[in-house]
Amino acid sequence: MATNRVTAAEVRPGASWSRLLVQHLTRGQIVQYAGASGDFNPLHTDEPYAVGVAGYPSVFAHGMLTMALAGSALTDLFGADSLARFGGRFRAQVWPDDTLTAGLRVEECSEDGSSAVIALRVVNQLEIVVFEGSADVRVGRRSAV
């Protein structure tokens, strides 16, 4: 099976990657996330409420959906079992039809190369930052040759 994971040799300070997280996020995906998370706040699921009562131009995605998509970039690159810490801040709302792309950069590596700090930034199709965060990941050791 093909993998998109980076190798330990590729994880060095300044290394960076980009990952498409979602192209044209649908209202259906937002509602599916509401069902999966149990968060049926009408700001995310009820267009008349979001527009008419709350004054937003539309419903918008849950912040945790954005964070989950961002986290998938980390686990795709480093593996699900490598994530030791992950946190961040929501910077802007994510709307239906948005396309999100994550940029990841190695900020620092441990002396023995077994772990790294990754900076993560998610932008929409207008290059507006919607999420910024960082993660500590464990990096696989290269096998001796």
PDB file of C-alpha atoms in Angstrom:
ATOM      1  CA  MET A   1       0.000   0.000   0.000  1.00  0.00           C
ATOM      2  CA  ALA A   2       1.345   3.410  -0.964  1.00  0.00           C
ATOM      3  CA  THR A   3       1.951   5.860   1.838  1.00  0.00           C
ATOM      4  CA  ASN A   4       2.221   9.601   2.000  1.00  0.00           C
ATOM      5  CA  ARG A   5       4.254   9.463   5.185  1.00  0.00           C
ATOM      6  CA  VAL A   6       7.487  11.332   5.445  1.00  0.00           C
ATOM      7  CA  THR A   7      10.663   9.521   6.324  1.00  0.00           C
ATOM      8  CA  ALA A   8      12.773  10.351   9.361  1.00  0.00           C
ATOM      9  CA  ALA A   9      15.436  11.730   7.010  1.00  0.00           C
ATOM     10  CA  GLU A  10      12.942  14.258   5.643  1.00  0.00           C
ATOM     11  CA  VAL A  11      12.081  15.634   9.093  1.00  0.00           C
ATOM     12  CA  ARG A  12      14.579  18.419   9.692  1.00  0.00           C
ATOM     13  CA  PRO A  13      14.130  22.044  10.809  1.00  0.00           C
ATOM     14  CA  GLY A  14      12.638  24.127   8.027  1.00  0.00           C
ATOM     15  CA  ALA A  15      11.238  21.191   6.047  1.00  0.00           C
ATOM     16  CA  SER A  16       7.682  21.841   4.908  1.00  0.00           C
ATOM     17  CA  TRP A  17       4.755  20.119   3.258  1.00  0.00           C
ATOM     18  CA  SER A  18       1.347  21.123   1.991  1.00  0.00           C
ATOM     19  CA  ARG A  19      -1.805  19.009   2.045  1.00  0.00           C
ATOM     20  CA  LEU A  20      -5.242  19.604   0.509  1.00  0.00           C
ATOM     21  CA  LEU A  21      -7.687  18.917   3.336  1.00  0.00           C
ATOM     22  CA  VAL A  22     -11.037  19.396   1.649  1.00  0.00           C
ATOM     23  CA  GLN A  23     -12.149  20.785  -1.680  1.00  0.00           C
ATOM     24  CA  HIS A  24     -15.503  22.604  -1.686  1.00  0.00           C
ATOM     25  CA  LEU A  25     -16.693  21.665   1.796  1.00  0.00           C
ATOM     26  CA  THR A  26     -20.370  20.770   1.552  1.00  0.00           C
ATOM     27  CA  ARG A  27     -23.250  21.522   3.870  1.00  0.00           C
ATOM     28  CA  GLY A  28     -23.753  17.779   3.947  1.00  0.00           C
ATOM     29  CA  GLN A  29     -20.245  17.291   5.359  1.00  0.00           C
ATOM     30  CA  ILE A  30     -20.959  19.920   8.017  1.00  0.00           C
ATOM     31  CA  VAL A  31     -24.199  18.162   8.994  1.00  0.00           C
ATOM     32  CA  GLN A  32     -22.431  14.802   8.996  1.00  0.00           C
ATOM     33  CA  TYR A  33     -19.893  16.252  11.424  1.00  0.00           C
ATOM     34  CA  ALA A  34     -22.773  17.557  13.573  1.00  0.00           C
ATOM     35  CA  GLY A  35     -24.141  14.030  13.706  1.00  0.00           C
ATOM     36  CA  ALA A  36     -20.782  12.492  14.504  1.00  0.00           C
ATOM     37  CA  SER A  37     -19.961  15.022  17.207  1.00  0.00           C
ATOM     38  CA  GLY A  38     -23.456  15.513  18.614  1.00  0.00           C
ATOM     39  CA  ASP A  39     -23.090  19.276  18.172  1.00  0.00           C
ATOM     40  CA  PHE A  40     -26.280  20.387  16.442  1.00  0.00           C
ATOM     41  CA  ASN A  41     -25.872  24.078  17.206  1.00  0.00           C
ATOM     42  CA  PRO A  42     -28.136  25.774  14.634  1.00  0.00           C
ATOM     43  CA  LEU A  43     -25.280  28.059  13.586  1.00  0.00           C
ATOM     44  CA  HIS A  44     -23.871  24.991  11.833  1.00  0.00           C
ATOM     45  CA  THR A  45     -27.008  23.233  10.669  1.00  0.00           C
ATOM     46  CA  ASP A  46     -29.923  25.670  10.294  1.00  0.00           C
ATOM     47  CA  GLU A  47     -29.520  28.201   7.473  1.00  0.00           C
ATOM     48  CA  PRO A  48     -32.594  30.351   8.375  1.00  0.00           C
ATOM     49  CA  TYR A  49     -31.367  30.591  11.975  1.00  0.00           C
ATOM     50  CA  ALA A  50     -27.742  31.330  11.033  1.00  0.00           C
ATOM     51  CA  VAL A  51     -28.781  34.053   8.586  1.00  0.00           C
ATOM     52  CA  GLY A  52     -32.000  35.470  10.007  1.00  0.00           C
ATOM     53  CA  VAL A  53     -31.416  35.258  13.747  1.00  0.00           C
ATOM     54  CA  ALA A  54     -27.647  35.208  14.169  1.00  0.00           C
ATOM     55  CA  GLY A  55     -26.819  37.495  11.246  1.00  0.00           C
ATOM     56  CA  TYR A  56     -24.224  35.311   9.554  1.00  0.00           C
ATOM     57  CA  PRO A  57     -24.141  35.008   5.774  1.00  0.00           C
ATOM     58  CA  SER A  58     -24.664  31.240   6.044  1.00  0.00           C
ATOM     59  CA  VAL A  59     -24.138  28.273   8.293  1.00  0.00           C
ATOM     60  CA  PHE A  60     -20.488  27.568   8.967  1.00  0.00           C
ATOM     61  CA  ALA A  61     -18.369  24.578   9.900  1.00  0.00           C
ATOM     62  CA  HIS A  62     -17.650  23.589  13.467  1.00  0.00           C
ATOM     63  CA  GLY A  63     -14.219  24.683  14.615  1.00  0.00           C
ATOM     64  CA  MET A  64     -13.475  21.149  15.686  1.00  0.00           C
ATOM     65  CA  LEU A  65     -14.231  19.954  12.140  1.00  0.00           C
ATOM     66  CA  THR A  66     -11.539  22.323  10.926  1.00  0.00           C
ATOM     67  CA  MET A  67      -9.169  21.075  13.608  1.00  0.00           C
ATOM     68  CA  ALA A  68      -9.952  17.457  12.751  1.00  0.00           C
ATOM     69  CA  LEU A  69      -9.168  18.117   9.101  1.00  0.00           C
ATOM     70  CA  ALA A  70      -5.920  19.798  10.148  1.00  0.00           C
ATOM     71  CA  GLY A  71      -5.081  16.834  12.337  1.00  0.00           C
ATOM     72  CA  SER A  72      -5.541  14.511   9.384  1.00  0.00           C
ATOM     73  CA  ALA A  73      -2.644  16.273   7.658  1.00  0.00           C
ATOM     74  CA  LEU A  74      -0.450  15.434  10.649  1.00  0.00           C
ATOM     75  CA  THR A  75      -1.511  11.804  10.856  1.00  0.00           C
ATOM     76  CA  ASP A  76      -1.218  11.360   7.082  1.00  0.00           C
ATOM     77  CA  LEU A  77       2.369  12.605   7.164  1.00  0.00           C
ATOM     78  CA  PHE A  78       3.610  11.158  10.445  1.00  0.00           C
ATOM     79  CA  GLY A  79       1.199   8.326  11.252  1.00  0.00           C
ATOM     80  CA  ALA A  80      -1.682   8.191  13.695  1.00  0.00           C
ATOM     81  CA  ASP A  81       0.476   6.734  16.455  1.00  0.00           C
ATOM     82  CA  SER A  82       3.068   9.501  16.198  1.00  0.00           C
ATOM     83  CA  LEU A  83       0.985  12.407  17.453  1.00  0.00           C
ATOM     84  CA  ALA A  84       2.000  13.277  21.032  1.00  0.00           C
ATOM     85  CA  ARG A  85       0.380  16.727  21.307  1.00  0.00           C
ATOM     86  CA  PHE A  86      -1.772  18.876  19.036  1.00  0.00           C
ATOM     87  CA  GLY A  87      -3.308  22.263  19.702  1.00  0.00           C
ATOM     88  CA  GLY A  88      -4.206  25.459  17.947  1.00  0.00           C
ATOM     89  CA  ARG A  89      -6.434  28.471  17.517  1.00  0.00           C
ATOM     90  CA  PHE A  90      -9.321  29.088  15.190  1.00  0.00           C
ATOM     91  CA  ARG A  91      -8.649  32.236  13.194  1.00  0.00           C
ATOM     92  CA  ALA A  92     -11.621  32.499  10.836  1.00  0.00           C
ATOM     93  CA  GLN A  93     -14.826  30.702  10.066  1.00  0.00           C
ATOM     94  CA  VAL A  94     -15.030  28.001   7.451  1.00  0.00           C
ATOM     95  CA  TRP A  95     -18.004  28.272   5.115  1.00  0.00           C
ATOM     96  CA  PRO A  96     -19.725  25.830   2.797  1.00  0.00           C
ATOM     97  CA  ASP A  97     -17.819  25.520  -0.484  1.00  0.00           C
ATOM     98  CA  ASP A  98     -14.492  26.494   1.138  1.00  0.00           C
ATOM     99  CA  THR A  99     -11.384  24.625   0.057  1.00  0.00           C
ATOM    100  CA  LEU A 100      -8.859  24.134   2.853  1.00  0.00           C
ATOM    101  CA  THR A 101      -5.156  23.500   2.542  1.00  0.00           C
ATOM    102  CA  ALA A 102      -2.730  22.813   5.383  1.00  0.00           C
ATOM    103  CA  GLY A 103       0.857  23.983   5.423  1.00  0.00           C
ATOM    104  CA  LEU A 104       3.147  22.145   7.837  1.00  0.00           C
ATOM    105  CA  ARG A 105       6.687  23.142   8.776  1.00  0.00           C
ATOM    106  CA  VAL A 106       9.223  21.520  11.087  1.00  0.00           C
ATOM    107  CA  GLU A 107      10.110  24.085  13.732  1.00  0.00           C
ATOM    108  CA  GLU A 108      12.617  21.995  15.653  1.00  0.00           C
ATOM    109  CA  CYS A 109      13.789  18.452  16.135  1.00  0.00           C
ATOM    110  CA  SER A 110      15.082  16.715  19.229  1.00  0.00           C
ATOM    111  CA  GLU A 111      18.833  16.085  19.327  1.00  0.00           C
ATOM    112  CA  ASP A 112      18.382  12.383  18.680  1.00  0.00           C
ATOM    113  CA  GLY A 113      15.849  13.038  15.884  1.00  0.00           C
ATOM    114  CA  SER A 114      13.121  11.017  17.589  1.00  0.00           C
ATOM    115  CA  SER A 115      10.651  13.883  17.869  1.00  0.00           C
ATOM    116  CA  ALA A 116       9.817  17.166  16.204  1.00  0.00           C
ATOM    117  CA  VAL A 117       7.680  20.245  16.720  1.00  0.00           C
ATOM    118  CA  ILE A 118       5.469  20.951  13.722  1.00  0.00           C
ATOM    119  CA  ALA A 119       3.830  24.320  13.008  1.00  0.00           C
ATOM    120  CA  LEU A 120       0.552  24.005  11.155  1.00  0.00           C
ATOM    121  CA  ARG A 121      -1.434  26.631   9.278  1.00  0.00           C
ATOM    122  CA  VAL A 122      -4.705  26.034   7.442  1.00  0.00           C
ATOM    123  CA  VAL A 123      -5.874  28.494   4.795  1.00  0.00           C
ATOM    124  CA  ASN A 124      -8.956  28.666   2.626  1.00  0.00           C
ATOM    125  CA  GLN A 125      -9.074  29.270  -1.119  1.00  0.00           C
ATOM    126  CA  LEU A 126      -8.631  33.022  -0.509  1.00  0.00           C
ATOM    127  CA  GLU A 127      -5.451  32.364   1.538  1.00  0.00           C
ATOM    128  CA  ILE A 128      -7.262  33.460   4.692  1.00  0.00           C
ATOM    129  CA  VAL A 129      -5.822  31.663   7.706  1.00  0.00           C
ATOM    130  CA  VAL A 130      -8.641  29.718   9.380  1.00  0.00           C
ATOM    131  CA  PHE A 131      -6.563  27.677  11.848  1.00  0.00           C
ATOM    132  CA  GLU A 132      -3.037  27.828  13.278  1.00  0.00           C
ATOM    133  CA  GLY A 133      -1.515  25.324  15.579  1.00  0.00           C
ATOM    134  CA  SER A 134       1.404  23.178  16.513  1.00  0.00           C
ATOM    135  CA  ALA A 135       2.042  19.561  17.283  1.00  0.00           C
ATOM    136  CA  ASP A 136       4.684  17.373  18.837  1.00  0.00           C
ATOM    137  CA  VAL A 137       5.249  14.246  16.787  1.00  0.00           C
ATOM    138  CA  ARG A 138       7.377  11.173  17.285  1.00  0.00           C
ATOM    139  CA  VAL A 139       9.542  10.467  14.293  1.00  0.00           C
ATOM    140  CA  GLY A 140      10.492   6.951  13.299  1.00  0.00           C
ATOM    141  CA  ARG A 141      14.168   6.123  13.445  1.00  0.00           C
ATOM    142  CA  ARG A 142      15.971   5.169  10.293  1.00  0.00           C
ATOM    143  CA  SER A 143      16.911   1.555  10.236  1.00  0.00           C
ATOM    144  CA  ALA A 144      20.622   0.789  10.214  1.00  0.00           C
ATOM    145  CA  VAL A 145      21.901  -0.197   6.792  1.00  0.00           C
TER     146      VAL A 145
END
